[in-house]
PDB file of C-alpha atoms in Angstrom:
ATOM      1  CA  UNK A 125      -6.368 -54.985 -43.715  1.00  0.00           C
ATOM      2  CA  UNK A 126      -9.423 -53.110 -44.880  1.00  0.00           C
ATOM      3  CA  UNK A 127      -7.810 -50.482 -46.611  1.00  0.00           C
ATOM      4  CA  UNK A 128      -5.245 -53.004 -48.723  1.00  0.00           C
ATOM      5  CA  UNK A 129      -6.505 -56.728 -48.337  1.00  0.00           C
ATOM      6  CA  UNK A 130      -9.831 -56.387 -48.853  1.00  0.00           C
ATOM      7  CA  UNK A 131     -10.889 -59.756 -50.244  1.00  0.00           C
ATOM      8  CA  UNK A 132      -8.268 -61.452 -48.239  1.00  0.00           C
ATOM      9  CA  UNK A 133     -10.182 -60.175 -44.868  1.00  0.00           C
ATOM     10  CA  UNK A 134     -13.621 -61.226 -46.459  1.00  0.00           C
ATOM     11  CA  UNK A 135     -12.233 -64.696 -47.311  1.00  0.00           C
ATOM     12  CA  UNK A 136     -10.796 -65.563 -44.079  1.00  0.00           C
ATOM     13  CA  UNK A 137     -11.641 -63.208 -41.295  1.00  0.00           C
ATOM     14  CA  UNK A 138     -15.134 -63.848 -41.285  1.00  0.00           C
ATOM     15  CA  UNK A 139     -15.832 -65.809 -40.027  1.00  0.00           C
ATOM     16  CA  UNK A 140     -13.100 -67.741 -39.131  1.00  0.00           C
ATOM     17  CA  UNK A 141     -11.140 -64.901 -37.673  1.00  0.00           C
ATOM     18  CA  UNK A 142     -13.977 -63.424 -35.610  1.00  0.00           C
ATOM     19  CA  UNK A 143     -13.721 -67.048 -33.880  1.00  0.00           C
ATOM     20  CA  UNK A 144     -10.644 -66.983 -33.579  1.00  0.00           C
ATOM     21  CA  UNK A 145     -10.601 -63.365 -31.822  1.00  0.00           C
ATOM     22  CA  UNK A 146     -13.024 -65.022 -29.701  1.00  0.00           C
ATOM     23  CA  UNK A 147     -11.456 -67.931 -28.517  1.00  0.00           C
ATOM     24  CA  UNK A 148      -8.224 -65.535 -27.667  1.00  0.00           C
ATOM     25  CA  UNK A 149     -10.500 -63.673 -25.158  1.00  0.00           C
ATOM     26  CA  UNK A 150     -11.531 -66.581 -23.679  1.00  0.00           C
ATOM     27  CA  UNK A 151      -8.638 -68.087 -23.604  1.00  0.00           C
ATOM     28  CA  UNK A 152      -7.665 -64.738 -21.627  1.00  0.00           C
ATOM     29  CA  UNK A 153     -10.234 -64.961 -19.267  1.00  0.00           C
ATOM     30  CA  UNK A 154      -9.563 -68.362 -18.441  1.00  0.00           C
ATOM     31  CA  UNK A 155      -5.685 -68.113 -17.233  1.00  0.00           C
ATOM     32  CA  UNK A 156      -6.757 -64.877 -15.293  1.00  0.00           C
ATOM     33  CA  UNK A 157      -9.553 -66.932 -13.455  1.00  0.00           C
ATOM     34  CA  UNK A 158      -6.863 -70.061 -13.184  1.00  0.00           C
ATOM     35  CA  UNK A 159      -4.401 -67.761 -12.011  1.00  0.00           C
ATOM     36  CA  UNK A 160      -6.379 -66.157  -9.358  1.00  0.00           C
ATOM     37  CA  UNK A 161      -7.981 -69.472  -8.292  1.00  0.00           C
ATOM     38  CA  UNK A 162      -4.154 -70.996  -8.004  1.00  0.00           C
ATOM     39  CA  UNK A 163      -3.478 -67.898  -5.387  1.00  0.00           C
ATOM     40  CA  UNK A 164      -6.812 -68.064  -3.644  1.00  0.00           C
ATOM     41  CA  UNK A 165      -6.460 -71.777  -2.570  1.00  0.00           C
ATOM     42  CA  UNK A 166      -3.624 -71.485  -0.405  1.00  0.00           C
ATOM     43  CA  UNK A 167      -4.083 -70.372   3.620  1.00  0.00           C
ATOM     44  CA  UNK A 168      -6.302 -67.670   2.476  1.00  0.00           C
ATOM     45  CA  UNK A 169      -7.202 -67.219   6.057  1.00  0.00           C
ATOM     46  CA  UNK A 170      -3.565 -66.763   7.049  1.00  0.00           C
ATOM     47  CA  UNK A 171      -2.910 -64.367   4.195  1.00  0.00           C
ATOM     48  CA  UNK A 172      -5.602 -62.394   4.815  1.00  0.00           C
ATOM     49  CA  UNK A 173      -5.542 -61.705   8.268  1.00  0.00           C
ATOM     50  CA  UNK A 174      -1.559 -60.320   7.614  1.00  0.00           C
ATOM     51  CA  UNK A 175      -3.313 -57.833   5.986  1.00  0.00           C
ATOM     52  CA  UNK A 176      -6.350 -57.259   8.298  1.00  0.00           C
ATOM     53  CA  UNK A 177      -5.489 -54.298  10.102  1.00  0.00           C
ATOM     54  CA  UNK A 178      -4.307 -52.211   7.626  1.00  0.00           C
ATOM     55  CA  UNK A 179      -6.671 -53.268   5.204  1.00  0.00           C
ATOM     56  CA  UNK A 180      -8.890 -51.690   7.627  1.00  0.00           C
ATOM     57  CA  UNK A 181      -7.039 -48.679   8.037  1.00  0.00           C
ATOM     58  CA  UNK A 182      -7.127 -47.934   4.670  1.00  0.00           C
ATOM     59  CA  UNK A 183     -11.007 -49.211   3.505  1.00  0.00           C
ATOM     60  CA  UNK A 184     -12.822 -49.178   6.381  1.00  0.00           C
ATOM     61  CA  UNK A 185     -13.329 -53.537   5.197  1.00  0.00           C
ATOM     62  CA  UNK A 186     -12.435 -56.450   6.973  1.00  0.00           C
ATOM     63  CA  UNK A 187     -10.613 -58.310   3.852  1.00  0.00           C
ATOM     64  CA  UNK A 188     -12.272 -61.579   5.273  1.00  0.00           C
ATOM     65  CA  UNK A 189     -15.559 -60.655   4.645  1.00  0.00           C
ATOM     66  CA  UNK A 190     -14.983 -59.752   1.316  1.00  0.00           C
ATOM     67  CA  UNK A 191     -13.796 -61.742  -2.115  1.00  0.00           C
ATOM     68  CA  UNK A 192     -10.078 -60.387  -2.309  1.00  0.00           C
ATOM     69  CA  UNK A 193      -6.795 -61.988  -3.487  1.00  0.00           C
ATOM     70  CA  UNK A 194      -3.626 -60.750  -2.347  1.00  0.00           C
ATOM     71  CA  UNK A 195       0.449 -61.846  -3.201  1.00  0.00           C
ATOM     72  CA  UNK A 196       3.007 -61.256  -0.747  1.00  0.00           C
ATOM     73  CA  UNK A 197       6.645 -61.525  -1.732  1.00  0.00           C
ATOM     74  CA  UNK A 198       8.229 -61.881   2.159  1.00  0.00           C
ATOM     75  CA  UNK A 199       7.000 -62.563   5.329  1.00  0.00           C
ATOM     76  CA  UNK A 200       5.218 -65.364   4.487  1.00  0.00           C
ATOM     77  CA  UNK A 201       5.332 -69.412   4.185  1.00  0.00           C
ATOM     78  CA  UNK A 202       7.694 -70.504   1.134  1.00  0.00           C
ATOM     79  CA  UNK A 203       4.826 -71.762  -0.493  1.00  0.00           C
ATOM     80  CA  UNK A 204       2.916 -69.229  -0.789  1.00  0.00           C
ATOM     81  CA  UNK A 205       5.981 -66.580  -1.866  1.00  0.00           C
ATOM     82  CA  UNK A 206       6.617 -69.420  -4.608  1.00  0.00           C
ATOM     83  CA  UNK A 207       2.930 -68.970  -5.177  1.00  0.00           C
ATOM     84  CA  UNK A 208       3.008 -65.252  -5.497  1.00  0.00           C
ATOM     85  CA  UNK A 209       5.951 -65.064  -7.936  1.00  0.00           C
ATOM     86  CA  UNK A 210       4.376 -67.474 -10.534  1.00  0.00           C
ATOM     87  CA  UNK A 211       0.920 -65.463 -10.262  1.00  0.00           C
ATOM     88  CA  UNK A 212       2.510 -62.557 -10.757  1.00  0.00           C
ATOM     89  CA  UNK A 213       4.710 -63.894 -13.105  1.00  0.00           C
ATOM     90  CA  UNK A 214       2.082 -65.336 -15.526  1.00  0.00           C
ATOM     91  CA  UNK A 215      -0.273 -62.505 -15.328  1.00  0.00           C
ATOM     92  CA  UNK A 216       2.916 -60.461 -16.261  1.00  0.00           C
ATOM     93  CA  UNK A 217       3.549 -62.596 -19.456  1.00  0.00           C
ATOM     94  CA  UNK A 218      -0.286 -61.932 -20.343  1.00  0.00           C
ATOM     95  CA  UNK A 219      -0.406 -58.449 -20.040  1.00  0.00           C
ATOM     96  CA  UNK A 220       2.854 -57.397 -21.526  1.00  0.00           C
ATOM     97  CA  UNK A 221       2.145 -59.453 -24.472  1.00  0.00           C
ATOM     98  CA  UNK A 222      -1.290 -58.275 -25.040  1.00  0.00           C
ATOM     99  CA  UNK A 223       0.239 -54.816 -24.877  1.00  0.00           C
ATOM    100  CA  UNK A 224       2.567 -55.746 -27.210  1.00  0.00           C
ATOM    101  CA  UNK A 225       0.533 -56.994 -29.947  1.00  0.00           C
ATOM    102  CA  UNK A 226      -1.378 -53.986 -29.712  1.00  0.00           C
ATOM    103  CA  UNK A 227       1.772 -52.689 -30.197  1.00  0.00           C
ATOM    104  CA  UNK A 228       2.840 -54.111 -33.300  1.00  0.00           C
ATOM    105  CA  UNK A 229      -0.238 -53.919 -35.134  1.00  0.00           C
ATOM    106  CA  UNK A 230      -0.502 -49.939 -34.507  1.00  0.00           C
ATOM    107  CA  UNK A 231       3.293 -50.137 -35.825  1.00  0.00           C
ATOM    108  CA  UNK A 232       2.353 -52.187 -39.241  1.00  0.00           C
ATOM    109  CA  UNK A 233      -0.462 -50.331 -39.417  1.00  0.00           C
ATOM    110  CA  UNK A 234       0.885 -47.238 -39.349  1.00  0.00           C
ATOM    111  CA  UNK A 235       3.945 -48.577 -41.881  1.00  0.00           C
ATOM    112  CA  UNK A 236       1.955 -49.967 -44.527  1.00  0.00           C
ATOM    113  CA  UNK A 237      -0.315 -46.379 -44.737  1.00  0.00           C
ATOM    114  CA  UNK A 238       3.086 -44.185 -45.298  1.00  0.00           C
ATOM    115  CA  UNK A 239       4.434 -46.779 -48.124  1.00  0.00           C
ATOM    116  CA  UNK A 240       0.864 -46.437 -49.502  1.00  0.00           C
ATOM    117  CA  UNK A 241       0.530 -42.277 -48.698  1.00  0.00           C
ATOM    118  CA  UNK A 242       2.597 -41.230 -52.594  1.00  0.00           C
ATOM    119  CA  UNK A 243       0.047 -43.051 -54.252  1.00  0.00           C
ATOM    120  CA  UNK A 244      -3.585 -41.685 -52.276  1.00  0.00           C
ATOM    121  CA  UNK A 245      -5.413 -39.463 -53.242  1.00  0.00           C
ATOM    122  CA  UNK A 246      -6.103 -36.413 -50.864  1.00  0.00           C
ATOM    123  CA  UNK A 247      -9.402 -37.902 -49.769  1.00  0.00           C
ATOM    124  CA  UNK A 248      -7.707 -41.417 -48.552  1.00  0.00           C
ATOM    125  CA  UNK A 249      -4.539 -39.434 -46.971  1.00  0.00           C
ATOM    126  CA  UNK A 250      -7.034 -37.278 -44.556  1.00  0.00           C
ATOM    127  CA  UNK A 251      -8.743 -40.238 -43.432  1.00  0.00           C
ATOM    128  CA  UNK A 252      -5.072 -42.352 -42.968  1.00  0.00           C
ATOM    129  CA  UNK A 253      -4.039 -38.774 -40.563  1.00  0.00           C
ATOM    130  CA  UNK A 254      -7.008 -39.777 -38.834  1.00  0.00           C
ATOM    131  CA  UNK A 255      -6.753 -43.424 -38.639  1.00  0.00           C
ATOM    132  CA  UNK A 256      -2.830 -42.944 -37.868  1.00  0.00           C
ATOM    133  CA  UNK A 257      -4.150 -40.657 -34.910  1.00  0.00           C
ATOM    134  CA  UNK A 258      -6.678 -43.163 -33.533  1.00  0.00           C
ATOM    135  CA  UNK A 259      -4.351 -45.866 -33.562  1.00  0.00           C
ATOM    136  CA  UNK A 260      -1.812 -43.940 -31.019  1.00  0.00           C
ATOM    137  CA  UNK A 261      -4.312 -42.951 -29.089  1.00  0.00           C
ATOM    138  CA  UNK A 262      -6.383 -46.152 -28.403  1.00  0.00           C
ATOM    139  CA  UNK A 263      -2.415 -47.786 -27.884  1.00  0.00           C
ATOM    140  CA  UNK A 264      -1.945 -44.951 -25.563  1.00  0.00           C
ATOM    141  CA  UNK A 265      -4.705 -45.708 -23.542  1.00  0.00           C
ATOM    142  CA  UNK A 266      -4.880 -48.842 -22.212  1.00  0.00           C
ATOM    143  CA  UNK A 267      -1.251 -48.474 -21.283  1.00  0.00           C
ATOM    144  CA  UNK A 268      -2.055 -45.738 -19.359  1.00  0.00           C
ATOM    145  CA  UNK A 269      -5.449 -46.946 -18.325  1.00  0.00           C
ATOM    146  CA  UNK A 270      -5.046 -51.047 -17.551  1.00  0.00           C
ATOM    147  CA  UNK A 271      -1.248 -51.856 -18.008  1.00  0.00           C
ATOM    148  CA  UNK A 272       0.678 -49.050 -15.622  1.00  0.00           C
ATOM    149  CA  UNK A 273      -1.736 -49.231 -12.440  1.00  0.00           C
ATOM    150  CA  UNK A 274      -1.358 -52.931 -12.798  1.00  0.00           C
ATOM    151  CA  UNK A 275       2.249 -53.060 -13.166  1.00  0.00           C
ATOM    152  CA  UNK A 276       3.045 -50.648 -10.120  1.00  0.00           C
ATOM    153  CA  UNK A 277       0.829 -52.066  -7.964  1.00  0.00           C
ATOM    154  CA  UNK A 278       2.541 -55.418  -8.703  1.00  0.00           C
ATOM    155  CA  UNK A 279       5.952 -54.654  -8.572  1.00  0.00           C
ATOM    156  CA  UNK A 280       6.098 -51.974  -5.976  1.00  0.00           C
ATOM    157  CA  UNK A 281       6.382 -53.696  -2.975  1.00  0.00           C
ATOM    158  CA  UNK A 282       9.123 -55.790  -4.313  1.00  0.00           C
ATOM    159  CA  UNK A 283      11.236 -52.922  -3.663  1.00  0.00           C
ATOM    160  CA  UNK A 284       9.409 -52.124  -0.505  1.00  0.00           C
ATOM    161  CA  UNK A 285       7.603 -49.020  -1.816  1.00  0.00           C
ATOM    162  CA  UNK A 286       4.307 -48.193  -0.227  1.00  0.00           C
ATOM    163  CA  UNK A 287       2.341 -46.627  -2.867  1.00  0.00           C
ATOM    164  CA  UNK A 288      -0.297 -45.881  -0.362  1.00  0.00           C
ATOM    165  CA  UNK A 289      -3.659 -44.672  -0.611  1.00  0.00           C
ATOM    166  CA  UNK A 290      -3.311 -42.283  -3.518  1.00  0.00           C
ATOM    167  CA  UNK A 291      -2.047 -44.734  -5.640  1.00  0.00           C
ATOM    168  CA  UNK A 292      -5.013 -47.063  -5.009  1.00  0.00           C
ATOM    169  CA  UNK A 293      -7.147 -44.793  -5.567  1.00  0.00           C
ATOM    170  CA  UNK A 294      -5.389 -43.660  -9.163  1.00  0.00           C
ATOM    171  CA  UNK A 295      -5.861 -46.889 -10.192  1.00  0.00           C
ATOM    172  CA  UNK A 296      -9.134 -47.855  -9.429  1.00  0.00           C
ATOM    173  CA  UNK A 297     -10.219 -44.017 -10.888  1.00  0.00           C
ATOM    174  CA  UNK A 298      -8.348 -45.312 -14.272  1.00  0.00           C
ATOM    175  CA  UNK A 299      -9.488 -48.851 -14.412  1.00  0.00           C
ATOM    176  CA  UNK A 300     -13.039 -47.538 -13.616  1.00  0.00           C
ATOM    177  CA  UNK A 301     -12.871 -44.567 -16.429  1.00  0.00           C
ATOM    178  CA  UNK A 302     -11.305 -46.608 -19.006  1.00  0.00           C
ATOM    179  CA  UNK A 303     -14.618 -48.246 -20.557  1.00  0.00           C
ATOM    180  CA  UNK A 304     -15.730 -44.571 -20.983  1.00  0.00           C
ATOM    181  CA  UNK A 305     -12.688 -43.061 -22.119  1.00  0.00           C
ATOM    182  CA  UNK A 306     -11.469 -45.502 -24.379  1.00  0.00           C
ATOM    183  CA  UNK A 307     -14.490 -44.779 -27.320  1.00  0.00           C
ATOM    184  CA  UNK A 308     -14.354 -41.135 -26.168  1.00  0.00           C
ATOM    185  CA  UNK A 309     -11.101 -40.513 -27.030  1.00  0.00           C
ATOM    186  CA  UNK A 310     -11.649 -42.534 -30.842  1.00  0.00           C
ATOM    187  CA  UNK A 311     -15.169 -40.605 -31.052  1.00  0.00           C
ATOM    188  CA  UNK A 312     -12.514 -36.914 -30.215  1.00  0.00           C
ATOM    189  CA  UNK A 313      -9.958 -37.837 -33.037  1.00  0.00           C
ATOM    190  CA  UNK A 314     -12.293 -39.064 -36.000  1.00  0.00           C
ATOM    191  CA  UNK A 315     -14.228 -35.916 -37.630  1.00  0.00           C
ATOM    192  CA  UNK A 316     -16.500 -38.015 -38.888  1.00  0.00           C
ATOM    193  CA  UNK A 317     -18.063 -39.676 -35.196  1.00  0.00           C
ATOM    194  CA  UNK A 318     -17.340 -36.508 -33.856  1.00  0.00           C
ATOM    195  CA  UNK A 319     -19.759 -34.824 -36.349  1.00  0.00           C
ATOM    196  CA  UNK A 320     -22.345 -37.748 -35.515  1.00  0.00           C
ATOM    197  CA  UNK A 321     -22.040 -36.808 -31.763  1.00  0.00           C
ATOM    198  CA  UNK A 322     -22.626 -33.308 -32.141  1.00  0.00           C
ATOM    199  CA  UNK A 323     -25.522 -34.410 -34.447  1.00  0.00           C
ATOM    200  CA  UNK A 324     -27.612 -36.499 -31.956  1.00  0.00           C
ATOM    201  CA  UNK A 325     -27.007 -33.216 -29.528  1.00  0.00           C
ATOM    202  CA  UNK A 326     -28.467 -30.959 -31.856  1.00  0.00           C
ATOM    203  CA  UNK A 327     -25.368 -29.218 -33.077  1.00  0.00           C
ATOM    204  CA  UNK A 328     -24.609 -28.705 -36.743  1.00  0.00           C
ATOM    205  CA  UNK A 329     -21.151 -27.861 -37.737  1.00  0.00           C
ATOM    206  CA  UNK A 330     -21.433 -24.725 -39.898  1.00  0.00           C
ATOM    207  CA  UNK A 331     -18.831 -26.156 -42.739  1.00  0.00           C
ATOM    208  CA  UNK A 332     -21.116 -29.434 -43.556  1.00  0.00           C
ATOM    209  CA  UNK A 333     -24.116 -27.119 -43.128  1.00  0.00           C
ATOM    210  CA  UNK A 334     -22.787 -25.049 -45.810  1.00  0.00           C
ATOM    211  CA  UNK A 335     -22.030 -28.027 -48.087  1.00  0.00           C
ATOM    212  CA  UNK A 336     -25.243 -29.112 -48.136  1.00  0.00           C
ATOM    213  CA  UNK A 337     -26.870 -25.515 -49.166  1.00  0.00           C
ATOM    214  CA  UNK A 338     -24.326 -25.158 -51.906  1.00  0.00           C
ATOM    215  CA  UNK A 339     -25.152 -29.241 -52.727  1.00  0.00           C
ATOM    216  CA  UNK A 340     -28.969 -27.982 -53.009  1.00  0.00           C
ATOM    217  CA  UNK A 341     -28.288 -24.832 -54.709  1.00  0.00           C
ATOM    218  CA  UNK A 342     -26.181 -26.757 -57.699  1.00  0.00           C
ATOM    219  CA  UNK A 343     -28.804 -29.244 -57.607  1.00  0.00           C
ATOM    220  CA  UNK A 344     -31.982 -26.782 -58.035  1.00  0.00           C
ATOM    221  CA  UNK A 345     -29.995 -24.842 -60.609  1.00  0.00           C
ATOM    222  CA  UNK A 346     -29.445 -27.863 -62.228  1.00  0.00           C
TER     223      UNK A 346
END
C-alpha cells in the first residue's frame, strides 16, 4: 500500500484504518478472555483436582492455588467435554484465521512487487528483495513461534499423545522468545536497521564509511 497507493492509504488509513486495526485487537482480546471465562466457570474444582497430581509431578504447583484453565476431551462430565470442544474450537477459528490473513497479505504483497519489478529501478528492486524477505520471515515466525505450540498442545491429547515435559517447555521457551525475536529477525534482514544497530554499538560498516569519504572528497573538490 505504501509503495503503490500512496494517497489512497493517506485518505483512508489514517485515521480511520488505525481504528479500525484497533478495534480488531480488541475485538481479539475480548473472545480470548470470553472464551477462557466460558471454560473457567464450570466445576473448576473438579477439573482441577483431575489434574492435581501430575500437575505436581511435572511443576512442582498445586494447579488450585494458581490461575490455570485446562480442557479435557474424556473422562469428564458431558458438559464440560461439550465445553472443551467449543473452547477449543473457537480459539481454533481465531488463530487459524489470524494466521491466515497474515498469510494473504504477505502473498499480495509479494504479487503486486513482481508485476511492478520490470518497471523499478535498481534502487526500488533492492529494497522490494528486502521487503519480500521480511515479509516471509515475520509470516514464518509467529507460525513457528505462537500458532504450532498452540496447536499441538491443543490437539495432542485428542489422539492420546503425551507430549510431556519437553514439549511444555518448547513452548513456553517460544512463546516467551517471540517478543524478542520477532523485531530481531526484521532488524537481521533489512540492511538498513541492521546498519542502525551496528551504529548505536559503535560499529561502522566499512562500505558506507567509504561513501561518505568519497561524498566529502567530491564535495571539497567541488
Amino acid at each position: 500500500m505504501t509503495l503503490f497507493c500512496h494517497n489512497f492509504l493517506e485518505r483512508y488509513f489514517l485515521p480511520h484504518g488505525i481504528v479500525v486495526s484497533v478495534i480488531y485487537c480488541l475485538g481479539l482480546m475480548s473472545l480470548w478472555t470470553f472464551i477462557a471465562g466460558f471454560l473457567s466457570r464450570k466445576n473448576r474444582v473438579e477439573r482441577l483436582s483431575y489434574i492435581q497430581e501430575s500437575f505436581k509431578d511435572y511443576f512442582g504447583r498445586d494447579p488450585l492455588e494458581i490461575n490455570i484453565i485446562i480442557v479435557q476431551y474424556k473422562e469428564a462430565t458431558e458438559d464440560f467435554i461439550e465445553a472443551s470442544w467449543i473452547g477449543i474450537g473457537l480459539l481454533s477459528v481465531v488463530s487459524i484465521a489470524s494466521l491466515l490473513f497474515i498469510v494473504l497479505i504477505a502473498y499480495f504483497t509479494l504479487a503486486e512487487l513482481t508485476k511492478r519489478a520490470g518497471i523499478m529501478s535498481e534502487s526500488t528492486k533492492r529494497q522490494q528483495n528486502q521487503l519480500m524477505k521480511a515479509l516471509i520471515v515475520q509470516t514464518i515466525t509467529p507460525t513457528i513461534a505462537c500458532f504450532s505450540p498452540c496447536f499441538f498442545s491443543w490437539y495432542l491429547p485428542v489422539f492420546g499423545i503425551d507430549g510431556g515435559e519437553l514439549l511444555q517447555l518448547i513452548s513456553a521457551v517460544e512463546m516467551s522468545a517471540f517478543p524478542f525475536f520477532d523485531p530481531l529477525s526484521t532488524i537481521l534482514v533489512l540492511p538498513v536497521l541492521r546498519r542502525q544497530i551496528k551504529k548505536v554499538f559503535g560499529y561502522q560498516d566499512p562500505s558506507t564509511t567509504n561513501i561518505i569519504v568519497q561524498n566529502r572528497v567530491q564535495t571539497s573538490c567541488l
